Amino acid sequence: MALSTFSFPSQMPSLLCPHWLGGADLHSHQHQYRLLKTRKRPCVCASLSEHGEYHSQRPPTPLLDTINYPIHMKNLSIKELKQLGDELRSDIIFHVSKTGGHLGSSLGVVELTVALHHVFNAPQDKILWDVGHQSYPHKILTGRRDKMPTLRQTNGLSGFTKRSESEYDSFGAGHSSTSISAALGMAVGRDLKGRKNNVIAVIGDGAMTAGQAYEAMNNAGYLDSDMIVILNDNKQVSLPTANLDGPIPPVGALSSALSRLQSSRPLRELREVAKGVTKQIGGSMHKLAAKVDEYARGMISGSGSTLFEELGLYYIGPVDGHNMDDLVTILKEVKSTKTTGPVFIHVVTEKGRGYPYAERAADKYHGVAKFDPSTGKQFKSRSKTQSYTNYFAEALISEAEVDKDIVAIHAAMGGGTGLNYFLRRFPTRCFDVGIAEQHAVTFAAGLACEGLKPFCAIYSSFLQRAYDQVVHDVDLQKLPVRFAMDRAGLVGADGPTHCGSFDVTYMACLPNMVVMTPSDEAELFHMVATAAAIDDRPSCFRYPRGNGVGVPLPAGNKGVPLEVGKGRILIEGERVALLGYGAAVQGCLAAASLLEEHSLKVTVADARFCKPLDHALIRSLARSHELLITVEEGSIGGFGSHVAQFMALDGLLDGKLKWRPLVLPDRYIDHGSPADQLAEAGLTPSHVAATVFNMLGQAREALEIMS
Amino acid sequence: MSFGVVPRSGNQTLHLWPNHVPATKIGGGGGGSWRVAQRRREGSWSAGLSSSSFRTRAAVEERGFVAAKGSFYELLGISEGGSYDEIKKAYKQLARKYHPDVSPPDRTEEYTRRFIEVQEAYETLSDPGRRALYDRDLARGLHLAFSTRKRFDEELEERSGWRNHWQDQIAELKRRSMNKDAGENLSWGARMRRQRAESSVE
């Protein structure tokens, strides 16, 4: 009888109920559950209700309140550690709901963090978190719980690990796949200094797609220094874990190897037999038996674990990453074993575990804005304009509609670069290579050789990794690869690790590169069209994080190619010229209106191109004004330097012109709100206006503006 | 045409699609056009829910064979790229149709079976994670269509199996570490450890 098949998950009978009422809506059944739930308010404990809703008030956390540092965790039993894990989970959810941040990844490693701190003795034992975005539980357990409300804000906690923040953060992170390299360095340093601490690196399966992880593991296997690498495998292997319609099946061959690893049957039987045989043969045969065992393991676990074994690491796993018992046991065993060499522990976790909305979401709540814990709804601020990322995606789609050769490449950042929209529209023309920027650039170069028009959408700071590929593979050979560098300039809450301050400098010094930047979203559309049209040399354009300014978009979302090497004048004035590059032009316009209040009408120009420079524009500005100020949100060596070089060579500096460059200062700007960061950098409109007054000798007005 | 038949045993049924229809897009976009196996005209089974195919399948099942009915997508009558809304709509429609209460009295049993299958299809396809896994299996040609509940139990079994596996590995690690720094091992790490051991002995 079919109805007897009740080995279904427990939700089944409940789903049946409303249908007895004949066509009841699923919503009403959820409503029933809400009623049930309020009646069922349990005793005070930090556990979740089974119906998928979550607490609306922060539940009490008695055990977590007693833990300020890992040393307070040493005497806890496994049961108490589990309770601590649950309390930690709810703590993280409530903190992130107020500040925004990376939620899913932190929830997935709660048990792992608790186990690590229970077994090992930070800070003598070094624990390194790859990327660092999953370090929220680590921060809470290492004395920063009271500062969690300041997460990702000005002068508050960093969203990633940071050495200057705490001695428990062993290595700063933000970009991925650096942890094993750093851990190996720390292990070797420890050996050279004769110390005895443990070194543990925690890396995710997404970060494993980067080459540096293999470079490090290869070296670790060779050096054979004692260290532990923990692979936090949540089966995502693609960040941020989804396209618009749902999770993407994992990227690349690595994931199938990992999944084979996880799913291969432990052929215990075979090994038991082998062990039995060994016992019979006796102790003297143990070497032979060990060899048999090793081969058997190779055959049994498939080609997955032998990948790590071949690199020289001892593979242990897979291990259930949410089972506190297992984790503590394994870590204790490995810690107590002397002379292990490099050990690789494969831990399987679930991203977003413990928060039902995150578990169900396609992107597992990887990065969230402020949200309401009981409903999981994020508070997305309403804005009249969309982000530059979205505009870029739309521009690229409209270009690709008419030109069949346009393809897009990104490095595991489909959501962050907006190329998920492109993927949905052109599924065969969008390539996600995993966290492998170097490969992405050379891959694009290969595509360009075949006559395609590749658009490489890589964040400005992530492209740093691929610089040699840009120089050697693209620029040297003059291949027409287009680079769309998002997150240029200061980026706000992510901080200096994600800040794109150097791209003008490192791109504009390359001989064949066309370097341009839009000052608003309409310009962005035109520049995408321009880049699509430049087919004989590489080109790049940078755009900032944030939303557009609200200018009308070109018709049909299709830009018109600009004349290469021509800027434009926005406001005609006299005496003073502000030459802005990119988003800084908006700051110049604001400064111009500030100056207007003091009855000074200045010229504002948008350079558009850093390479090739608009010589005519610069000459005319230099000849008709007494003061020229260049403004850009980039480091020294960028636009301002190129203008200076040109003017010097052209003799424009030999006269009465006063020239000043405004660039990002020679230090890293900490995370904070964009406005705070700009103020810290000295590039706000007030700063620009004050500079003008100072140059004109009107110090009093300068002070007025600044206060 | 041969097929794998798993006799019903208690609560577990594993259906394997014998000569499976390749997992390509069914019909043109969402909605109901069914890809039907060639042999339908000959009266053997089809992959559709239309009444004639239903009759043939009923006949087939009367003969005591139990075989899979194709993929979840075919069952729900949507295309493979169907959105969540399409899945939900199809499910509700079919659930209402096949609910035991409203089934014609002579066909209660098969309607109920259908209902449960439809429910399972909906559960798998509406959960993005499980859907991704299912799609991947489909692409590989595995129609473990109605064995997801077996997989659920399998998973639990797997996890406990893991424990034995890593316990063995830890034992092996300990055994290995005994002779790791023996004289023949010339790796940098081994040399440093020996050096440290010697200096601590002094």
GROMACS .gro file of N, CA and C in nm, chain A residues 2-4 7-8 12 16 20 23 25-26 188 191-192 195 223-224 226 247 262-263 266 268 271 275 290 293-294 297 314-320 323 326 330 333 336-341 360, chain B residues 11 88 91-92 96 99 101 112-113 115-116 119 122-123 128-129 132 136 149 154 157-159 161-166 168-170 172-177 180-181 185 187-189 192-193 196:
model
  282
    2ALA      N    1   0.065   0.209  -0.093
    2ALA     CA    2   0.157   0.321  -0.113
    2ALA      C    3   0.168   0.409   0.010
    3LEU      N    4   0.062   0.426   0.081
    3LEU     CA    5   0.066   0.517   0.195
    3LEU      C    6   0.155   0.467   0.307
    4SER      N    7   0.198   0.345   0.295
    4SER     CA    8   0.282   0.295   0.402
    4SER      C    9   0.426   0.342   0.388
    7SER      N   10   0.893   0.652   0.505
    7SER     CA   11   1.031   0.686   0.537
    7SER      C   12   1.066   0.822   0.482
    8PHE      N   13   0.967   0.899   0.453
    8PHE     CA   14   0.991   1.035   0.405
    8PHE      C   15   1.042   1.122   0.518
   12MET      N   16   0.667   1.560   0.545
   12MET     CA   17   0.566   1.508   0.452
   12MET      C   18   0.425   1.505   0.510
   16LEU      N   19   0.073   1.706   0.381
   16LEU     CA   20  -0.050   1.641   0.338
   16LEU      C   21  -0.172   1.710   0.397
   20TRP      N   22  -0.590   1.800   0.251
   20TRP     CA   23  -0.717   1.737   0.290
   20TRP      C   24  -0.830   1.838   0.283
   23GLY      N   25  -0.707   2.190  -0.173
   23GLY     CA   26  -0.654   2.305  -0.244
   23GLY      C   27  -0.615   2.421  -0.155
   25ASP      N   28  -0.394   2.680   0.028
   25ASP     CA   29  -0.271   2.741  -0.016
   25ASP      C   30  -0.157   2.702   0.077
   26LEU      N   31  -0.040   2.696   0.023
   26LEU     CA   32   0.074   2.664   0.107
   26LEU      C   33   0.095   2.773   0.212
  188VAL      N   34   5.759   2.678   0.922
  188VAL     CA   35   5.903   2.672   0.899
  188VAL      C   36   5.975   2.770   0.992
  191ASP      N   37   6.003   2.616   1.320
  191ASP     CA   38   6.108   2.514   1.324
  191ASP      C   39   6.245   2.577   1.335
  192LEU      N   40   6.265   2.684   1.260
  192LEU     CA   41   6.397   2.747   1.261
  192LEU      C   42   6.426   2.811   1.396
  195ARG      N   43   6.075   2.654   1.819
  195ARG     CA   44   5.955   2.657   1.904
  195ARG      C   45   5.872   2.533   1.881
  223LEU      N   46   5.864   2.011   0.213
  223LEU     CA   47   5.939   2.048   0.333
  223LEU      C   48   5.908   1.957   0.452
  224ASP      N   49   5.787   1.902   0.452
  224ASP     CA   50   5.750   1.804   0.554
  224ASP      C   51   5.749   1.864   0.695
  226ASP      N   52   5.571   2.014   1.033
  226ASP     CA   53   5.444   1.980   1.098
  226ASP      C   54   5.344   2.094   1.085
  247PRO      N   55   2.145   2.760  -0.720
  247PRO     CA   56   2.286   2.729  -0.708
  247PRO      C   57   2.341   2.675  -0.839
  262GLN      N   58   3.379   1.255  -0.082
  262GLN     CA   59   3.280   1.253   0.024
  262GLN      C   60   3.187   1.134   0.011
  263SER      N   61   3.161   1.095  -0.113
  263SER     CA   62   3.056   0.995  -0.129
  263SER      C   63   3.110   0.855  -0.145
  266PRO      N   64   3.314   0.397   0.231
  266PRO     CA   65   3.432   0.347   0.301
  266PRO      C   66   3.427   0.196   0.298
  268ARG      N   67   3.507  -0.041   0.432
  268ARG     CA   68   3.559  -0.091   0.557
  268ARG      C   69   3.588  -0.238   0.550
  271ARG      N   70   3.916  -0.324   0.415
  271ARG     CA   71   4.026  -0.290   0.503
  271ARG      C   72   4.027  -0.378   0.627
  275LYS      N   73   4.327  -0.588   0.754
  275LYS     CA   74   4.382  -0.580   0.890
  275LYS      C   75   4.388  -0.717   0.953
  290ALA      N   76   5.148  -0.218   0.571
  290ALA     CA   77   5.127  -0.073   0.558
  290ALA      C   78   5.122  -0.034   0.412
  293ASP      N   79   4.801  -0.133   0.276
  293ASP     CA   80   4.701  -0.040   0.324
  293ASP      C   81   4.701   0.087   0.241
  294GLU      N   82   4.820   0.135   0.213
  294GLU     CA   83   4.830   0.260   0.138
  294GLU      C   84   4.772   0.245  -0.001
  297ARG      N   85   4.407   0.219   0.023
  297ARG     CA   86   4.345   0.349   0.044
  297ARG      C   87   4.336   0.427  -0.086
  314TYR      N   88   4.913   1.428   0.452
  314TYR     CA   89   4.841   1.311   0.498
  314TYR      C   90   4.693   1.343   0.507
  315TYR      N   91   4.614   1.267   0.434
  315TYR     CA   92   4.471   1.300   0.421
  315TYR      C   93   4.389   1.230   0.529
  316ILE      N   94   4.306   1.306   0.597
  316ILE     CA   95   4.212   1.247   0.694
  316ILE      C   96   4.073   1.299   0.658
  317GLY      N   97   3.979   1.209   0.642
  317GLY     CA   98   3.844   1.258   0.619
  317GLY      C   99   3.767   1.166   0.526
  318PRO      N  100   3.647   1.202   0.481
  318PRO     CA  101   3.577   1.323   0.522
  318PRO      C  102   3.521   1.315   0.664
  319VAL      N  103   3.507   1.430   0.726
  319VAL     CA  104   3.460   1.438   0.864
  319VAL      C  105   3.337   1.526   0.866
  320ASP      N  106   3.240   1.488   0.946
  320ASP     CA  107   3.120   1.569   0.959
  320ASP      C  108   3.153   1.696   1.037
  323ASN      N  109   2.964   1.791   1.378
  323ASN     CA  110   2.962   1.696   1.488
  323ASN      C  111   3.077   1.731   1.581
  326ASP      N  112   3.322   1.442   1.687
  326ASP     CA  113   3.419   1.400   1.587
  326ASP      C  114   3.533   1.500   1.574
  330ILE      N  115   3.925   1.422   1.654
  330ILE     CA  116   4.029   1.422   1.551
  330ILE      C  117   4.138   1.524   1.584
  333GLU      N  118   4.357   1.405   1.857
  333GLU     CA  119   4.447   1.298   1.813
  333GLU      C  120   4.563   1.353   1.732
  336SER      N  121   4.808   1.542   1.947
  336SER     CA  122   4.890   1.462   2.037
  336SER      C  123   4.992   1.377   1.964
  337THR      N  124   4.979   1.367   1.833
  337THR     CA  125   5.075   1.286   1.759
  337THR      C  126   5.197   1.370   1.727
  338LYS      N  127   5.313   1.323   1.767
  338LYS     CA  128   5.433   1.399   1.736
  338LYS      C  129   5.475   1.370   1.593
  339THR      N  130   5.543   1.461   1.534
  339THR     CA  131   5.601   1.443   1.400
  339THR      C  132   5.501   1.387   1.300
  340THR      N  133   5.407   1.468   1.265
  340THR     CA  134   5.309   1.421   1.167
  340THR      C  135   5.345   1.463   1.026
  341GLY      N  136   5.425   1.566   1.014
  341GLY     CA  137   5.438   1.627   0.883
  341GLY      C  138   5.311   1.705   0.854
  360ARG      N  139   1.815   2.766   0.323
  360ARG     CA  140   1.728   2.750   0.205
  360ARG      C  141   1.766   2.844   0.092
  718ASN      N  142   0.943  -0.038   0.281
  718ASN     CA  143   0.930   0.103   0.252
  718ASN      C  144   1.019   0.153   0.142
  795LYS      N  145   0.589   2.493  -0.869
  795LYS     CA  146   0.487   2.498  -0.765
  795LYS      C  147   0.348   2.483  -0.827
  798TYR      N  148   0.292   2.133  -0.945
  798TYR     CA  149   0.273   2.044  -0.832
  798TYR      C  150   0.134   2.056  -0.775
  799LYS      N  151   0.091   2.181  -0.757
  799LYS     CA  152  -0.041   2.199  -0.696
  799LYS      C  153  -0.149   2.138  -0.784
  803ARG      N  154  -0.363   1.822  -0.659
  803ARG     CA  155  -0.509   1.828  -0.649
  803ARG      C  156  -0.574   1.717  -0.730
  806HIS      N  157  -0.485   1.355  -0.549
  806HIS     CA  158  -0.506   1.331  -0.407
  806HIS      C  159  -0.602   1.213  -0.388
  808ASP      N  160  -0.825   1.148  -0.194
  808ASP     CA  161  -0.966   1.180  -0.168
  808ASP      C  162  -1.047   1.201  -0.294
  819THR      N  163  -0.275   0.734  -0.559
  819THR     CA  164  -0.201   0.771  -0.438
  819THR      C  165  -0.052   0.760  -0.461
  820ARG      N  166  -0.013   0.654  -0.529
  820ARG     CA  167   0.129   0.637  -0.560
  820ARG      C  168   0.178   0.756  -0.640
  822PHE      N  169   0.053   1.045  -0.648
  822PHE     CA  170   0.050   1.163  -0.562
  822PHE      C  171   0.180   1.173  -0.484
  823ILE      N  172   0.221   1.061  -0.429
  823ILE     CA  173   0.343   1.061  -0.350
  823ILE      C  174   0.463   1.092  -0.439
  826GLN      N  175   0.468   1.451  -0.509
  826GLN     CA  176   0.513   1.525  -0.390
  826GLN      C  177   0.664   1.520  -0.376
  829TYR      N  178   0.821   1.745  -0.626
  829TYR     CA  179   0.814   1.885  -0.585
  829TYR      C  180   0.918   1.914  -0.477
  830GLU      N  181   0.931   1.824  -0.381
  830GLU     CA  182   1.026   1.848  -0.273
  830GLU      C  183   1.168   1.857  -0.324
  835PRO      N  184   1.669   2.425  -0.383
  835PRO     CA  185   1.772   2.449  -0.485
  835PRO      C  186   1.891   2.354  -0.475
  836GLY      N  187   1.929   2.321  -0.351
  836GLY     CA  188   2.044   2.231  -0.336
  836GLY      C  189   2.013   2.093  -0.391
  839ALA      N  190   1.988   2.089  -0.763
  839ALA     CA  191   2.116   2.088  -0.832
  839ALA      C  192   2.174   1.948  -0.835
  843ARG      N  193   2.229   1.718  -1.172
  843ARG     CA  194   2.359   1.663  -1.203
  843ARG      C  195   2.348   1.514  -1.232
  856ARG      N  196   1.449   0.934  -0.119
  856ARG     CA  197   1.437   0.906   0.023
  856ARG      C  198   1.533   0.799   0.065
  861GLU      N  199   2.057   0.689   0.314
  861GLU     CA  200   2.194   0.659   0.272
  861GLU      C  201   2.290   0.758   0.331
  864GLU      N  202   2.366   0.697   0.681
  864GLU     CA  203   2.453   0.580   0.692
  864GLU      C  204   2.594   0.616   0.653
  865GLU      N  205   2.603   0.700   0.547
  865GLU     CA  206   2.734   0.742   0.499
  865GLU      C  207   2.812   0.811   0.608
  866ARG      N  208   2.743   0.902   0.679
  866ARG     CA  209   2.813   0.981   0.779
  866ARG      C  210   2.872   0.892   0.886
  868GLY      N  211   2.955   0.594   0.841
  868GLY     CA  212   3.063   0.524   0.775
  868GLY      C  213   3.189   0.607   0.772
  869TRP      N  214   3.171   0.738   0.756
  869TRP     CA  215   3.287   0.827   0.756
  869TRP      C  216   3.368   0.810   0.882
  870ARG      N  217   3.299   0.796   0.996
  870ARG     CA  218   3.369   0.792   1.124
  870ARG      C  219   3.468   0.677   1.126
  871ASN      N  220   3.423   0.565   1.079
  871ASN     CA  221   3.515   0.451   1.079
  871ASN      C  222   3.635   0.478   0.990
  872HIS      N  223   3.606   0.542   0.880
  872HIS     CA  224   3.711   0.571   0.785
  872HIS      C  225   3.818   0.658   0.847
  873TRP      N  226   3.777   0.769   0.910
  873TRP     CA  227   3.882   0.855   0.961
  873TRP      C  228   3.945   0.800   1.088
  875ASP      N  229   4.031   0.496   1.115
  875ASP     CA  230   4.141   0.418   1.059
  875ASP      C  231   4.255   0.507   1.017
  876GLN      N  232   4.219   0.619   0.956
  876GLN     CA  233   4.324   0.709   0.908
  876GLN      C  234   4.408   0.763   1.023
  877ILE      N  235   4.342   0.793   1.133
  877ILE     CA  236   4.417   0.847   1.248
  877ILE      C  237   4.509   0.739   1.303
  879GLU      N  238   4.645   0.506   1.140
  879GLU     CA  239   4.755   0.497   1.045
  879GLU      C  240   4.853   0.612   1.065
  880LEU      N  241   4.798   0.731   1.090
  880LEU     CA  242   4.884   0.848   1.111
  880LEU      C  243   4.975   0.825   1.230
  881LYS      N  244   4.916   0.771   1.338
  881LYS     CA  245   4.996   0.749   1.457
  881LYS      C  246   5.106   0.647   1.430
  882ARG      N  247   5.066   0.545   1.356
  882ARG     CA  248   5.165   0.441   1.328
  882ARG      C  249   5.278   0.498   1.245
  883ARG      N  250   5.240   0.578   1.148
  883ARG     CA  251   5.341   0.637   1.060
  883ARG      C  252   5.435   0.728   1.135
  884SER      N  253   5.380   0.800   1.230
  884SER     CA  254   5.462   0.901   1.296
  884SER      C  255   5.571   0.837   1.381
  887LYS      N  256   5.866   0.826   1.148
  887LYS     CA  257   5.873   0.934   1.051
  887LYS      C  258   6.011   0.998   1.046
  888ASP      N  259   6.073   1.010   1.161
  888ASP     CA  260   6.201   1.081   1.161
  888ASP      C  261   6.320   0.988   1.166
  892ASN      N  262   6.478   0.943   0.643
  892ASN     CA  263   6.393   1.052   0.598
  892ASN      C  264   6.474   1.181   0.592
  894SER      N  265   6.382   1.476   0.456
  894SER     CA  266   6.311   1.600   0.425
  894SER      C  267   6.357   1.708   0.521
  895TRP      N  268   6.336   1.832   0.480
  895TRP     CA  269   6.376   1.946   0.560
  895TRP      C  270   6.316   1.938   0.699
  896GLY      N  271   6.186   1.909   0.703
  896GLY     CA  272   6.116   1.904   0.831
  896GLY      C  273   6.174   1.797   0.923
  899MET      N  274   6.504   1.914   1.065
  899MET     CA  275   6.486   2.013   1.171
  899MET      C  276   6.438   1.949   1.299
  900ARG      N  277   6.347   1.851   1.286
  900ARG     CA  278   6.295   1.785   1.406
  900ARG      C  279   6.405   1.708   1.476
  903ARG      N  280   6.624   1.944   1.657
  903ARG     CA  281   6.562   1.994   1.778
  903ARG      C  282   6.563   1.888   1.887
   0.00000   0.00000   0.00000
